[in-house]
CSV table of C-alpha atoms in Angstrom, one decimal:
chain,number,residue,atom,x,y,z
Q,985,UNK,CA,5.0,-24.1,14.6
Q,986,UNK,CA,1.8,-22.6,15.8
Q,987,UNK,CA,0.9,-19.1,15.5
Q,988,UNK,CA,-1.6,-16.9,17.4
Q,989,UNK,CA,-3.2,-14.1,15.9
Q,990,UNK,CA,-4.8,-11.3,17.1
Q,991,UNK,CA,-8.4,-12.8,16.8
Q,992,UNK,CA,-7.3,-15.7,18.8
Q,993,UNK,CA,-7.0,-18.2,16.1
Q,994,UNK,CA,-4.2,-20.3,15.7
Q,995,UNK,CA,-2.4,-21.8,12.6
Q,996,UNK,CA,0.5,-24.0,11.6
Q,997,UNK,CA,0.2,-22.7,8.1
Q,998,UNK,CA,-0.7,-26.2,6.7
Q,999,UNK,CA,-4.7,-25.1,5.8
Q,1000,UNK,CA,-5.9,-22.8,3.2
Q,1001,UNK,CA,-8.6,-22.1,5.0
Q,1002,UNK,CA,-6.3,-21.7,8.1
Q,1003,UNK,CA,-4.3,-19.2,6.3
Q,1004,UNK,CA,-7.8,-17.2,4.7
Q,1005,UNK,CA,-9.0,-16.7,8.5
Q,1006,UNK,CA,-5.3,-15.7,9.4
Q,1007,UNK,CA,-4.8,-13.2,6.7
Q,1008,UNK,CA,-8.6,-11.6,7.3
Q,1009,UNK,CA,-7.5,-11.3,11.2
Q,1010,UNK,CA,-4.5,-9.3,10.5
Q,1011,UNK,CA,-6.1,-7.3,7.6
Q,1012,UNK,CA,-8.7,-6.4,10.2
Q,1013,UNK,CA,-5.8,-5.1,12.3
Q,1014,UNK,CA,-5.2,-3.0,9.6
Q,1015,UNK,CA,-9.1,-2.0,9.0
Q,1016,UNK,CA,-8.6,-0.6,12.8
Q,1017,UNK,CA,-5.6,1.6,11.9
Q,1018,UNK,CA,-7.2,2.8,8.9
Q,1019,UNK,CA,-10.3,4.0,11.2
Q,1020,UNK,CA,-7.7,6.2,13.1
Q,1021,UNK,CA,-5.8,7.9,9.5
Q,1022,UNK,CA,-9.4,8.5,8.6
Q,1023,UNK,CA,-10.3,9.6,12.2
Q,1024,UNK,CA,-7.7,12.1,12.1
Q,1025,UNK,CA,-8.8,13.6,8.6
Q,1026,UNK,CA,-6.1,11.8,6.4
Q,1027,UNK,CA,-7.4,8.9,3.6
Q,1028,UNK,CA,-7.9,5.8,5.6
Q,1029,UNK,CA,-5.3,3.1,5.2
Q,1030,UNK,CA,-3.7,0.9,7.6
Q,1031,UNK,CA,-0.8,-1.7,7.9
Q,1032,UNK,CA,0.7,-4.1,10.0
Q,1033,UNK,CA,4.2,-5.4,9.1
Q,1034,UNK,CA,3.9,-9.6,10.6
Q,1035,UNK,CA,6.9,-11.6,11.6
Q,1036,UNK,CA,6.5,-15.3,12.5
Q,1037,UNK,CA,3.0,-14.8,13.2
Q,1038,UNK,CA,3.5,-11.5,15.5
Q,1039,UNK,CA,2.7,-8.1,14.6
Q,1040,UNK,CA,6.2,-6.0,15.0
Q,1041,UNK,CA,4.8,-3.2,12.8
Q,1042,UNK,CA,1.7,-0.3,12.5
Q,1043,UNK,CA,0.8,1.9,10.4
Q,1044,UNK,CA,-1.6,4.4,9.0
Q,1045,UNK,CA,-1.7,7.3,6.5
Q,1046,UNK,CA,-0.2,10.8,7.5
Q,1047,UNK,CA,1.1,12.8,5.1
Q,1048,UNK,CA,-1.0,15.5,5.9
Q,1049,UNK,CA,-0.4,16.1,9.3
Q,1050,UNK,CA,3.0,15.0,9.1
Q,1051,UNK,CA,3.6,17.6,6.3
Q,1052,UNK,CA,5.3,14.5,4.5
Q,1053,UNK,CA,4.3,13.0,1.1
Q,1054,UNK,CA,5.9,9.1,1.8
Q,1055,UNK,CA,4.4,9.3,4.9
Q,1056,UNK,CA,2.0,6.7,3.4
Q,1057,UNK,CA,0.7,3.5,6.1
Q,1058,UNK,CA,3.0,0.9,4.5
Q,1059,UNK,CA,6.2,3.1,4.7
Q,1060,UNK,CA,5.1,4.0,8.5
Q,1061,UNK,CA,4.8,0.8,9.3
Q,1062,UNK,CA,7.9,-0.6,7.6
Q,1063,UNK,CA,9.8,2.1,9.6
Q,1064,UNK,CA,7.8,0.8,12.7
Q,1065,UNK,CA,9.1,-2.6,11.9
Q,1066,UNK,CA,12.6,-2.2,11.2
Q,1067,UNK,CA,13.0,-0.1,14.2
Q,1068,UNK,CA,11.4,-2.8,16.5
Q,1069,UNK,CA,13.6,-5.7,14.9
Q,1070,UNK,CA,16.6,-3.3,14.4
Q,1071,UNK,CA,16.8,-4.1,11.0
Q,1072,UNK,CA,16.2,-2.3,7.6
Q,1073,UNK,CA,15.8,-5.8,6.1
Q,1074,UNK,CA,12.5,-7.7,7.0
Q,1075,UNK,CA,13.1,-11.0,5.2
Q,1076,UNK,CA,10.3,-13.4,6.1
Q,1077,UNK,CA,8.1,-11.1,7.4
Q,1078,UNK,CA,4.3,-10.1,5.5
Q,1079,UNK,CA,3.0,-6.6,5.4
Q,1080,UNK,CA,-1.1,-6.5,5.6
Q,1081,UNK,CA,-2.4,-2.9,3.8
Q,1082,UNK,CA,-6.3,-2.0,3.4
Q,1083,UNK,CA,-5.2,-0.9,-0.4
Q,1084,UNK,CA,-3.5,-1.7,-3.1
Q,1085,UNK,CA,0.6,-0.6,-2.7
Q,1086,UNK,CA,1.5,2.3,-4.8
Q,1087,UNK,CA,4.9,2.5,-6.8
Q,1088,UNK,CA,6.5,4.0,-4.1
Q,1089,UNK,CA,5.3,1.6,-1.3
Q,1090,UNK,CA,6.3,-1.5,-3.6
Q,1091,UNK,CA,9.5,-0.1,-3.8
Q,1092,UNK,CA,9.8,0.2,-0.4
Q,1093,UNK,CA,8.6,-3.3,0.7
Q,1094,UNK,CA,10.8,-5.1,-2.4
Q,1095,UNK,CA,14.2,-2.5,-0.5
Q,1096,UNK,CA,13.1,-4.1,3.0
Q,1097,UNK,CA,12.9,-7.4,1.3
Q,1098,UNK,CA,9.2,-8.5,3.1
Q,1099,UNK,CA,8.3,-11.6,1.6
Q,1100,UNK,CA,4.9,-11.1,1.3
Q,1101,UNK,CA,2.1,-8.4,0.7
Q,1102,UNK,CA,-1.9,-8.8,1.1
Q,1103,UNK,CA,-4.2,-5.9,0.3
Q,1104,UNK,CA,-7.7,-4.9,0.6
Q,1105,UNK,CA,-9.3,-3.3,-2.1
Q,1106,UNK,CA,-7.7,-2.4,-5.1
Q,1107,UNK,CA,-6.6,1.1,-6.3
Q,1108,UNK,CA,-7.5,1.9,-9.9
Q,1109,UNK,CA,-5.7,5.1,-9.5
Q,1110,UNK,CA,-2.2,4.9,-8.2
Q,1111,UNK,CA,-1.9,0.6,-7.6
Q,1112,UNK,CA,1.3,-0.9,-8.1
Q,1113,UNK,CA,-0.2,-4.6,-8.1
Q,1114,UNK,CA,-2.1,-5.0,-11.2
Q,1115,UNK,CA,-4.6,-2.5,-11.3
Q,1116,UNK,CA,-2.2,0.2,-13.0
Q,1117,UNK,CA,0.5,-1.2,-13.2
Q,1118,UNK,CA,2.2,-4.6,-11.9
Q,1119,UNK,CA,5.5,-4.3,-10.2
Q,1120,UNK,CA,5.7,-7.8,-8.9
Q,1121,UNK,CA,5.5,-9.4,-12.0
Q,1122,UNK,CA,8.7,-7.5,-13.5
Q,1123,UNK,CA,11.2,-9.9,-14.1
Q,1124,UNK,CA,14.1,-7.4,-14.4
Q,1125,UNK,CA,13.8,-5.8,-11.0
Q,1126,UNK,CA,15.8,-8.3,-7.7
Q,1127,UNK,CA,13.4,-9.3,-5.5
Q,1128,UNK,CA,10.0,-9.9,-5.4
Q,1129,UNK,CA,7.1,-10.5,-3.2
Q,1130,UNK,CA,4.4,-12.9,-3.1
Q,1131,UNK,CA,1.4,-10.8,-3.7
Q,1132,UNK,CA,-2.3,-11.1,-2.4
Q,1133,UNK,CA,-5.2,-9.2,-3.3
Q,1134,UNK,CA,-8.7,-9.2,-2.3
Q,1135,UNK,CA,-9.1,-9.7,1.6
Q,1136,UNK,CA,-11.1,-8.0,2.7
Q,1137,UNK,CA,-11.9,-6.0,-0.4
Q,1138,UNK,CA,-15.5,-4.9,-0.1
Q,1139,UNK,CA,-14.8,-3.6,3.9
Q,1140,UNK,CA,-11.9,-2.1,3.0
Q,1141,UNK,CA,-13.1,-0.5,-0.3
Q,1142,UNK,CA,-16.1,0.6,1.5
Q,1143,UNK,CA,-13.9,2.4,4.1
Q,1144,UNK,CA,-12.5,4.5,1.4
Q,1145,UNK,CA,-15.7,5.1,-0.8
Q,1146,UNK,CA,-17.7,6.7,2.5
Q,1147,UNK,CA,-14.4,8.3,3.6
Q,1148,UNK,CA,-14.4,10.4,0.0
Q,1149,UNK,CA,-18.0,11.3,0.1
Q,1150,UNK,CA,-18.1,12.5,3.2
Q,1151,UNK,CA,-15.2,15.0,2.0
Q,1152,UNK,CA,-17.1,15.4,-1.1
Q,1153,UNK,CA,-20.4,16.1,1.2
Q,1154,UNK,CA,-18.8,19.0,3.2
Q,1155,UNK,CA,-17.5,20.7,0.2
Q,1156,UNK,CA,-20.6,21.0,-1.3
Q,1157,UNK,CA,-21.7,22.5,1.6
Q,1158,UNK,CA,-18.7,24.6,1.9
């Protein structure tokens, strides 16, 4: 089965180097809705929630302007996604995130079951994938994920790092 992607690329999932261009157009999909969280003054990250090669889910970070601390891009997109699929379930599908999940994220994706994850850059603060911790290697919790890290990484991590010292910039001058 062929898939189109947003770039225009297509795929039947049988090339490695098939499924590196796929997974850097949809993480680019992501880069664009992390421009918009940081656009709109919140730390820029970005999702998209895929099914069968389709994008049925966005997301970016809003917990500041939605006064709401899960409000984080992978939960807004899951929420996205279920509702377009009318199903709190995702089996099957991928979620594409411009940073590493957090604990409450992971828990999240592994409750709506996605199948796999693929972030950007890692986050040595609050990641849930190996950099602090590594919830998808814990054998005692029910499901798991395939997990993917690093596409993307230095465009996504450099989206954060100018985000923060910008902030930083205006309040030193505050």
């Amino acid at each position: 089965m062929a898939c189109i992607f947003p770039c225009g690329e297509q795929s039947t999932g049988m090339s490695l180097g098939t499924d590196a261009i796929r997974d850097e157009c949809f993480m680019r999909e992501a880069l664009a809705l992390a421009r918009e969280a940081g656009a709109a003054g919140e730390v820029p990250v970005g999702a998209v929630v895929v099914c069968n090669g389709e994008i049925v889910g966005r997301g970016y970070n809003r917990p500041i302007t939605a006064h709401d601390p899960t409000a984080h891009a992978e939960i807004i997109a899951l929420r996205n996604a279920a509702a377009h699929l009318g199903n709190y379930r995702l089996p099957g599908c991928e979620l594409f995130v411009t940073l590493e999940p957090c604990a409450m994220c992971t828990g999240a994706l592994f409750h709506a079951r996605v199948a796999r994850v693929v972030f950007g850059a890692n986050d040595p603060k609050t990641g849930a994938a190996g950099s602090v911790l590594d919830l998808y290697a814990e054998p005692r919790l029910n499901h798991h994920a395939e997990i993917v890290g690093g596409v993307l990484a230095e465009e996504c991590g450099e989206l954060l790092s100018s985000f923060f010292a910008a902030r930083r910039a205006r309040t030193l001058l505050a």
